[in-house]
């Protein structure tokens, strides 16, 4: 089953926001293999966090990830207009389901 | 790093299509590769993975038994064979490179996508 994300979040420039991603003990809760993607439609997604907390080279340190139990979180600090995008989480879910994405969260910068 | 998909198009239900992904700018044989799709107006769905040497493959339940994945490391090319297509296979199909040689699901680089429309 897909991971659960809020459909939308919003914040003002300079503020911080957090997007949650809730799974189960069979997927997100069992593995430290959570990744986060930013997508500016209709462009391709971009990896911004992997293995829960790591940032690829070139990704702003305003993006950070964390995990507690069956829930992972993406925090964006110092919101900027360019952060307005869709965000997706993804987790390994074992050798039957392999990888599952969240439904996506639309971030609006007010 | 560049990933360029091709092969998408309009196809009737029940027919087949072969997608390709040409890779450049990195050592293709060092990384696992994935296909991810996105239906119109919908979210991302992982489709398939192949390990760096092709020895390990995995598929989403929604495509298992209908789609196959292959790679040609001598030609730096990834393929996805789509058989017995259904209308709900309509989506943009992205190829993506893993962070590691095995399939970790951390999809570092993505192509621009190729659209597949299944319609009668």
PDB file of C-alpha atoms in Angstrom:
ATOM      1  CA  UNK A   1       0.000   0.000   0.000  1.00  0.00           C
ATOM      2  CA  UNK A   2       1.090   3.556  -0.658  1.00  0.00           C
ATOM      3  CA  UNK A   3       2.586   5.620   2.114  1.00  0.00           C
ATOM      4  CA  UNK A   4       0.372   8.369   3.538  1.00  0.00           C
ATOM      5  CA  UNK A   5       1.226  12.024   3.022  1.00  0.00           C
ATOM      6  CA  UNK A   6      -0.862  15.145   3.556  1.00  0.00           C
ATOM      7  CA  UNK A   7      -2.329  16.320   0.265  1.00  0.00           C
ATOM      8  CA  UNK A   8      -1.140  19.862   0.782  1.00  0.00           C
ATOM      9  CA  UNK A   9       0.872  22.090   3.079  1.00  0.00           C
ATOM     10  CA  UNK A  10       1.626  25.772   2.903  1.00  0.00           C
ATOM     11  CA  UNK A  11       3.948  28.309   4.460  1.00  0.00           C
ATOM     12  CA  UNK A  12       5.206  31.834   4.056  1.00  0.00           C
ATOM     13  CA  UNK A  13       8.667  32.743   2.802  1.00  0.00           C
ATOM     14  CA  UNK A  14      11.262  32.313   5.522  1.00  0.00           C
ATOM     15  CA  UNK A  15       9.149  29.938   7.570  1.00  0.00           C
ATOM     16  CA  UNK A  16       9.748  26.225   8.121  1.00  0.00           C
ATOM     17  CA  UNK A  17       7.358  23.464   7.168  1.00  0.00           C
ATOM     18  CA  UNK A  18       7.319  19.723   7.756  1.00  0.00           C
ATOM     19  CA  UNK A  19       5.788  17.069   5.520  1.00  0.00           C
ATOM     20  CA  UNK A  20       4.995  13.741   7.111  1.00  0.00           C
ATOM     21  CA  UNK A  21       5.060  10.328   5.495  1.00  0.00           C
ATOM     22  CA  UNK A  22       3.389   7.514   7.378  1.00  0.00           C
ATOM     23  CA  UNK A  23       3.851   3.861   6.647  1.00  0.00           C
ATOM     24  CA  UNK A  24       3.689   0.633   8.592  1.00  0.00           C
ATOM     25  CA  UNK A  25       6.010  -1.693  10.440  1.00  0.00           C
ATOM     26  CA  UNK A  26       6.299  -3.676   7.194  1.00  0.00           C
ATOM     27  CA  UNK A  27       7.772  -0.855   5.184  1.00  0.00           C
ATOM     28  CA  UNK A  28       8.935   2.477   6.533  1.00  0.00           C
ATOM     29  CA  UNK A  29       9.165   1.223  10.112  1.00  0.00           C
ATOM     30  CA  UNK A  30      11.445  -1.683   9.223  1.00  0.00           C
ATOM     31  CA  UNK A  31      13.987  -0.068   6.924  1.00  0.00           C
ATOM     32  CA  UNK A  32      16.163   3.039   6.868  1.00  0.00           C
ATOM     33  CA  UNK A  33      15.580   3.377   3.148  1.00  0.00           C
ATOM     34  CA  UNK A  34      13.331   6.424   2.943  1.00  0.00           C
ATOM     35  CA  UNK A  35      13.893   8.877   0.141  1.00  0.00           C
ATOM     36  CA  UNK A  36      12.243  12.178  -0.691  1.00  0.00           C
ATOM     37  CA  UNK A  37      11.708  13.734  -4.110  1.00  0.00           C
ATOM     38  CA  UNK A  38      10.815  17.206  -5.285  1.00  0.00           C
ATOM     39  CA  UNK A  39       8.882  17.588  -8.511  1.00  0.00           C
ATOM     40  CA  UNK A  40       8.048  20.762 -10.380  1.00  0.00           C
ATOM     41  CA  UNK A  41       5.438  19.461 -12.823  1.00  0.00           C
ATOM     42  CA  UNK A  42       5.811  18.557 -15.613  1.00  0.00           C
ATOM     43  CA  UNK A  43       9.504  18.066 -14.921  1.00  0.00           C
ATOM     44  CA  UNK A  44      11.089  14.868 -13.648  1.00  0.00           C
ATOM     45  CA  UNK A  45      11.415  14.331  -9.898  1.00  0.00           C
ATOM     46  CA  UNK A  46      14.637  15.290  -8.118  1.00  0.00           C
ATOM     47  CA  UNK A  47      16.150  13.367  -5.205  1.00  0.00           C
ATOM     48  CA  UNK A  48      16.515  15.633  -2.168  1.00  0.00           C
ATOM     49  CA  UNK A  49      16.895  13.177   0.737  1.00  0.00           C
ATOM     50  CA  UNK A  50      17.943   9.532   0.750  1.00  0.00           C
ATOM     51  CA  UNK A  51      18.393   6.892   3.433  1.00  0.00           C
ATOM     52  CA  UNK A  52      16.236   9.058   5.636  1.00  0.00           C
ATOM     53  CA  UNK A  53      18.695  11.839   6.395  1.00  0.00           C
ATOM     54  CA  UNK A  54      21.331  12.111   3.650  1.00  0.00           C
ATOM     55  CA  UNK A  55      21.393  14.934   1.110  1.00  0.00           C
ATOM     56  CA  UNK A  56      22.824  14.431  -2.373  1.00  0.00           C
ATOM     57  CA  UNK A  57      25.559  16.811  -3.374  1.00  0.00           C
ATOM     58  CA  UNK A  58      24.121  20.116  -4.506  1.00  0.00           C
ATOM     59  CA  UNK A  59      20.888  19.907  -2.516  1.00  0.00           C
ATOM     60  CA  UNK A  60      20.366  22.837  -0.171  1.00  0.00           C
ATOM     61  CA  UNK A  61      20.885  22.210   3.535  1.00  0.00           C
ATOM     62  CA  UNK A  62      17.482  23.831   4.049  1.00  0.00           C
ATOM     63  CA  UNK A  63      16.121  20.347   3.351  1.00  0.00           C
ATOM     64  CA  UNK A  64      16.412  17.791   6.133  1.00  0.00           C
ATOM     65  CA  UNK A  65      14.914  14.397   6.856  1.00  0.00           C
ATOM     66  CA  UNK A  66      14.120  12.389   9.934  1.00  0.00           C
ATOM     67  CA  UNK A  67      12.292   9.249  10.964  1.00  0.00           C
ATOM     68  CA  UNK A  68      10.539   8.032  14.062  1.00  0.00           C
ATOM     69  CA  UNK A  69       8.860   4.679  14.134  1.00  0.00           C
ATOM     70  CA  UNK A  70       6.590   4.310  11.127  1.00  0.00           C
ATOM     71  CA  UNK A  71       6.716   7.991  10.179  1.00  0.00           C
ATOM     72  CA  UNK A  72       9.319   9.879   8.190  1.00  0.00           C
ATOM     73  CA  UNK A  73       9.413  13.639   7.917  1.00  0.00           C
ATOM     74  CA  UNK A  74      10.837  16.176   5.506  1.00  0.00           C
ATOM     75  CA  UNK A  75      11.528  19.625   6.885  1.00  0.00           C
ATOM     76  CA  UNK A  76      12.171  22.631   4.694  1.00  0.00           C
ATOM     77  CA  UNK A  77      13.518  25.647   6.525  1.00  0.00           C
ATOM     78  CA  UNK A  78      13.735  29.212   5.262  1.00  0.00           C
ATOM     79  CA  UNK A  79      10.999  28.642   2.686  1.00  0.00           C
ATOM     80  CA  UNK A  80      11.597  30.163  -0.711  1.00  0.00           C
ATOM     81  CA  UNK A  81       9.258  30.676  -3.631  1.00  0.00           C
ATOM     82  CA  UNK A  82      11.202  28.082  -5.655  1.00  0.00           C
ATOM     83  CA  UNK A  83      10.344  25.427  -3.054  1.00  0.00           C
ATOM     84  CA  UNK A  84       6.749  25.428  -4.283  1.00  0.00           C
ATOM     85  CA  UNK A  85       6.445  21.951  -5.778  1.00  0.00           C
ATOM     86  CA  UNK A  86       5.119  18.453  -5.218  1.00  0.00           C
ATOM     87  CA  UNK A  87       6.996  16.293  -2.728  1.00  0.00           C
ATOM     88  CA  UNK A  88       6.996  12.505  -2.596  1.00  0.00           C
ATOM     89  CA  UNK A  89       8.378  10.071  -0.056  1.00  0.00           C
ATOM     90  CA  UNK A  90       9.401   6.542  -0.941  1.00  0.00           C
ATOM     91  CA  UNK A  91      10.337   3.540   1.163  1.00  0.00           C
ATOM     92  CA  UNK A  92      11.521  -0.005   0.687  1.00  0.00           C
ATOM     93  CA  UNK A  93       8.731  -2.371   1.657  1.00  0.00           C
ATOM     94  CA  UNK A  94      10.361  -5.768   1.626  1.00  0.00           C
ATOM     95  CA  UNK A  95      10.805  -8.419  -1.021  1.00  0.00           C
ATOM     96  CA  UNK A  96       7.099  -8.635  -1.908  1.00  0.00           C
ATOM     97  CA  UNK A  97       6.189  -4.987  -2.429  1.00  0.00           C
ATOM     98  CA  UNK A  98       9.709  -3.669  -2.986  1.00  0.00           C
ATOM     99  CA  UNK A  99       9.318   0.132  -3.143  1.00  0.00           C
ATOM    100  CA  UNK A 100       6.254   2.227  -2.392  1.00  0.00           C
ATOM    101  CA  UNK A 101       5.709   5.938  -2.852  1.00  0.00           C
ATOM    102  CA  UNK A 102       3.549   8.289  -0.881  1.00  0.00           C
ATOM    103  CA  UNK A 103       0.646   9.958  -2.623  1.00  0.00           C
ATOM    104  CA  UNK A 104       2.499  13.258  -2.785  1.00  0.00           C
ATOM    105  CA  UNK A 105       2.174  16.596  -1.027  1.00  0.00           C
ATOM    106  CA  UNK A 106       1.686  19.892  -2.803  1.00  0.00           C
ATOM    107  CA  UNK A 107       3.634  22.659  -1.106  1.00  0.00           C
ATOM    108  CA  UNK A 108       2.352  26.179  -1.610  1.00  0.00           C
ATOM    109  CA  UNK A 109       4.547  29.119  -0.670  1.00  0.00           C
ATOM    110  CA  UNK A 110       2.174  31.927   0.236  1.00  0.00           C
TER     111      UNK A 110
ATOM    112  CA  UNK B   1      24.739  12.212 -16.029  1.00  0.00           C
ATOM    113  CA  UNK B   2      22.106  11.958 -18.687  1.00  0.00           C
ATOM    114  CA  UNK B   3      19.222   9.544 -19.099  1.00  0.00           C
ATOM    115  CA  UNK B   4      17.127   9.745 -22.248  1.00  0.00           C
ATOM    116  CA  UNK B   5      13.998   7.640 -22.614  1.00  0.00           C
ATOM    117  CA  UNK B   6      12.398   6.719 -25.905  1.00  0.00           C
ATOM    118  CA  UNK B   7       9.833   4.354 -27.331  1.00  0.00           C
ATOM    119  CA  UNK B   8       6.653   5.754 -25.856  1.00  0.00           C
ATOM    120  CA  UNK B   9       3.522   6.322 -27.883  1.00  0.00           C
ATOM    121  CA  UNK B  10      -0.125   5.450 -28.345  1.00  0.00           C
ATOM    122  CA  UNK B  11      -0.993   1.749 -28.343  1.00  0.00           C
ATOM    123  CA  UNK B  12      -4.168  -0.295 -28.189  1.00  0.00           C
ATOM    124  CA  UNK B  13      -5.060  -2.393 -25.157  1.00  0.00           C
ATOM    125  CA  UNK B  14      -3.499  -5.831 -25.268  1.00  0.00           C
ATOM    126  CA  UNK B  15      -0.623  -4.739 -27.480  1.00  0.00           C
ATOM    127  CA  UNK B  16       3.058  -4.370 -26.621  1.00  0.00           C
ATOM    128  CA  UNK B  17       5.611  -1.581 -26.455  1.00  0.00           C
ATOM    129  CA  UNK B  18       9.327  -1.450 -25.749  1.00  0.00           C
ATOM    130  CA  UNK B  19      10.819   1.493 -23.908  1.00  0.00           C
ATOM    131  CA  UNK B  20      14.509   2.304 -23.929  1.00  0.00           C
ATOM    132  CA  UNK B  21      16.699   4.507 -21.785  1.00  0.00           C
ATOM    133  CA  UNK B  22      20.082   5.635 -23.085  1.00  0.00           C
ATOM    134  CA  UNK B  23      22.540   6.453 -20.320  1.00  0.00           C
ATOM    135  CA  UNK B  24      25.636   8.620 -20.504  1.00  0.00           C
ATOM    136  CA  UNK B  25      27.995  10.547 -18.237  1.00  0.00           C
ATOM    137  CA  UNK B  26      28.624   7.719 -15.788  1.00  0.00           C
ATOM    138  CA  UNK B  27      29.696   4.074 -15.680  1.00  0.00           C
ATOM    139  CA  UNK B  28      26.357   2.468 -16.477  1.00  0.00           C
ATOM    140  CA  UNK B  29      27.419  -1.010 -15.349  1.00  0.00           C
ATOM    141  CA  UNK B  30      28.109   0.247 -11.809  1.00  0.00           C
ATOM    142  CA  UNK B  31      24.533   1.127 -10.897  1.00  0.00           C
ATOM    143  CA  UNK B  32      21.133  -0.450 -10.475  1.00  0.00           C
ATOM    144  CA  UNK B  33      18.412   1.059 -12.640  1.00  0.00           C
ATOM    145  CA  UNK B  34      14.683   1.545 -12.158  1.00  0.00           C
ATOM    146  CA  UNK B  35      11.528   2.437 -14.051  1.00  0.00           C
ATOM    147  CA  UNK B  36       8.965   4.657 -12.347  1.00  0.00           C
ATOM    148  CA  UNK B  37       5.700   5.817 -13.886  1.00  0.00           C
ATOM    149  CA  UNK B  38       3.279   8.647 -13.291  1.00  0.00           C
ATOM    150  CA  UNK B  39      -0.280   8.506 -14.558  1.00  0.00           C
ATOM    151  CA  UNK B  40      -1.802  11.808 -15.716  1.00  0.00           C
ATOM    152  CA  UNK B  41      -2.437  14.031 -12.698  1.00  0.00           C
ATOM    153  CA  UNK B  42      -1.390  11.276 -10.305  1.00  0.00           C
ATOM    154  CA  UNK B  43       1.566  10.422  -8.105  1.00  0.00           C
ATOM    155  CA  UNK B  44       4.657   8.349  -8.691  1.00  0.00           C
ATOM    156  CA  UNK B  45       4.541   4.557  -8.897  1.00  0.00           C
ATOM    157  CA  UNK B  46       7.630   2.358  -8.835  1.00  0.00           C
ATOM    158  CA  UNK B  47       7.503  -0.191 -11.663  1.00  0.00           C
ATOM    159  CA  UNK B  48      10.689  -2.273 -11.883  1.00  0.00           C
ATOM    160  CA  UNK B  49      14.342  -2.549 -10.895  1.00  0.00           C
ATOM    161  CA  UNK B  50      17.366  -4.301 -12.323  1.00  0.00           C
ATOM    162  CA  UNK B  51      20.673  -4.649 -10.520  1.00  0.00           C
ATOM    163  CA  UNK B  52      23.972  -3.441 -11.948  1.00  0.00           C
ATOM    164  CA  UNK B  53      24.729  -6.729 -13.674  1.00  0.00           C
ATOM    165  CA  UNK B  54      21.197  -7.793 -14.486  1.00  0.00           C
ATOM    166  CA  UNK B  55      21.244 -10.694 -12.057  1.00  0.00           C
ATOM    167  CA  UNK B  56      18.466  -9.322  -9.866  1.00  0.00           C
ATOM    168  CA  UNK B  57      15.136  -8.023 -11.126  1.00  0.00           C
ATOM    169  CA  UNK B  58      11.972  -7.018  -9.327  1.00  0.00           C
ATOM    170  CA  UNK B  59       8.552  -5.777 -10.372  1.00  0.00           C
ATOM    171  CA  UNK B  60       5.528  -4.076  -8.884  1.00  0.00           C
ATOM    172  CA  UNK B  61       2.537  -6.374  -8.499  1.00  0.00           C
ATOM    173  CA  UNK B  62       0.602  -4.239 -10.970  1.00  0.00           C
ATOM    174  CA  UNK B  63       2.971  -5.175 -13.815  1.00  0.00           C
ATOM    175  CA  UNK B  64       4.359  -8.538 -12.721  1.00  0.00           C
ATOM    176  CA  UNK B  65       4.030 -11.119 -15.464  1.00  0.00           C
ATOM    177  CA  UNK B  66       3.353  -8.462 -18.122  1.00  0.00           C
ATOM    178  CA  UNK B  67       6.463  -6.257 -18.065  1.00  0.00           C
ATOM    179  CA  UNK B  68      10.098  -7.303 -18.290  1.00  0.00           C
ATOM    180  CA  UNK B  69      13.235  -5.287 -17.621  1.00  0.00           C
ATOM    181  CA  UNK B  70      16.623  -5.747 -19.229  1.00  0.00           C
ATOM    182  CA  UNK B  71      19.888  -3.906 -19.642  1.00  0.00           C
ATOM    183  CA  UNK B  72      22.733  -3.963 -22.134  1.00  0.00           C
ATOM    184  CA  UNK B  73      25.839  -2.773 -20.324  1.00  0.00           C
ATOM    185  CA  UNK B  74      27.854  -2.836 -23.539  1.00  0.00           C
ATOM    186  CA  UNK B  75      25.481  -0.255 -25.024  1.00  0.00           C
ATOM    187  CA  UNK B  76      24.663   1.680 -21.832  1.00  0.00           C
ATOM    188  CA  UNK B  77      20.990   1.035 -22.418  1.00  0.00           C
ATOM    189  CA  UNK B  78      18.068   0.035 -20.213  1.00  0.00           C
ATOM    190  CA  UNK B  79      14.867  -1.464 -21.605  1.00  0.00           C
ATOM    191  CA  UNK B  80      11.347  -2.033 -20.382  1.00  0.00           C
ATOM    192  CA  UNK B  81       9.161  -4.412 -22.377  1.00  0.00           C
ATOM    193  CA  UNK B  82       5.475  -3.703 -21.820  1.00  0.00           C
ATOM    194  CA  UNK B  83       3.188  -6.581 -22.826  1.00  0.00           C
ATOM    195  CA  UNK B  84      -0.574  -7.066 -22.566  1.00  0.00           C
ATOM    196  CA  UNK B  85      -1.001  -3.353 -22.012  1.00  0.00           C
ATOM    197  CA  UNK B  86      -4.059  -2.055 -20.179  1.00  0.00           C
ATOM    198  CA  UNK B  87      -5.624   1.389 -20.099  1.00  0.00           C
ATOM    199  CA  UNK B  88      -4.384   1.875 -16.537  1.00  0.00           C
ATOM    200  CA  UNK B  89      -0.804   1.548 -17.793  1.00  0.00           C
ATOM    201  CA  UNK B  90      -1.204   4.998 -19.339  1.00  0.00           C
ATOM    202  CA  UNK B  91       1.503   7.154 -17.789  1.00  0.00           C
ATOM    203  CA  UNK B  92       4.783   8.938 -18.269  1.00  0.00           C
ATOM    204  CA  UNK B  93       7.524   6.368 -17.774  1.00  0.00           C
ATOM    205  CA  UNK B  94      10.785   7.532 -16.214  1.00  0.00           C
ATOM    206  CA  UNK B  95      14.037   5.653 -16.017  1.00  0.00           C
ATOM    207  CA  UNK B  96      16.101   6.432 -12.954  1.00  0.00           C
ATOM    208  CA  UNK B  97      19.564   5.561 -11.708  1.00  0.00           C
ATOM    209  CA  UNK B  98      20.013   4.175  -8.218  1.00  0.00           C
ATOM    210  CA  UNK B  99      22.575   5.542  -5.796  1.00  0.00           C
ATOM    211  CA  UNK B 100      24.141   2.078  -5.500  1.00  0.00           C
ATOM    212  CA  UNK B 101      24.958  -0.986  -7.587  1.00  0.00           C
ATOM    213  CA  UNK B 102      22.208  -2.937  -5.883  1.00  0.00           C
ATOM    214  CA  UNK B 103      18.646  -1.712  -5.765  1.00  0.00           C
ATOM    215  CA  UNK B 104      18.375   0.605  -2.792  1.00  0.00           C
ATOM    216  CA  UNK B 105      15.463   2.591  -4.185  1.00  0.00           C
ATOM    217  CA  UNK B 106      17.341   5.847  -3.769  1.00  0.00           C
ATOM    218  CA  UNK B 107      16.780   7.273  -7.243  1.00  0.00           C
ATOM    219  CA  UNK B 108      19.507   9.818  -7.815  1.00  0.00           C
ATOM    220  CA  UNK B 109      19.126  10.728 -11.470  1.00  0.00           C
ATOM    221  CA  UNK B 110      16.013  10.694 -13.632  1.00  0.00           C
ATOM    222  CA  UNK B 111      15.315  10.957 -17.325  1.00  0.00           C
ATOM    223  CA  UNK B 112      12.765  13.369 -18.762  1.00  0.00           C
ATOM    224  CA  UNK B 113      10.220  10.596 -19.223  1.00  0.00           C
ATOM    225  CA  UNK B 114       8.449   9.065 -22.206  1.00  0.00           C
ATOM    226  CA  UNK B 115       4.636   9.058 -22.404  1.00  0.00           C
ATOM    227  CA  UNK B 116       2.674   5.883 -22.977  1.00  0.00           C
ATOM    228  CA  UNK B 117      -1.018   6.071 -23.817  1.00  0.00           C
ATOM    229  CA  UNK B 118      -3.056   2.896 -23.948  1.00  0.00           C
ATOM    230  CA  UNK B 119      -6.315   3.534 -25.733  1.00  0.00           C
ATOM    231  CA  UNK B 120      -8.559   1.932 -28.310  1.00  0.00           C
TER     232      UNK B 120
END
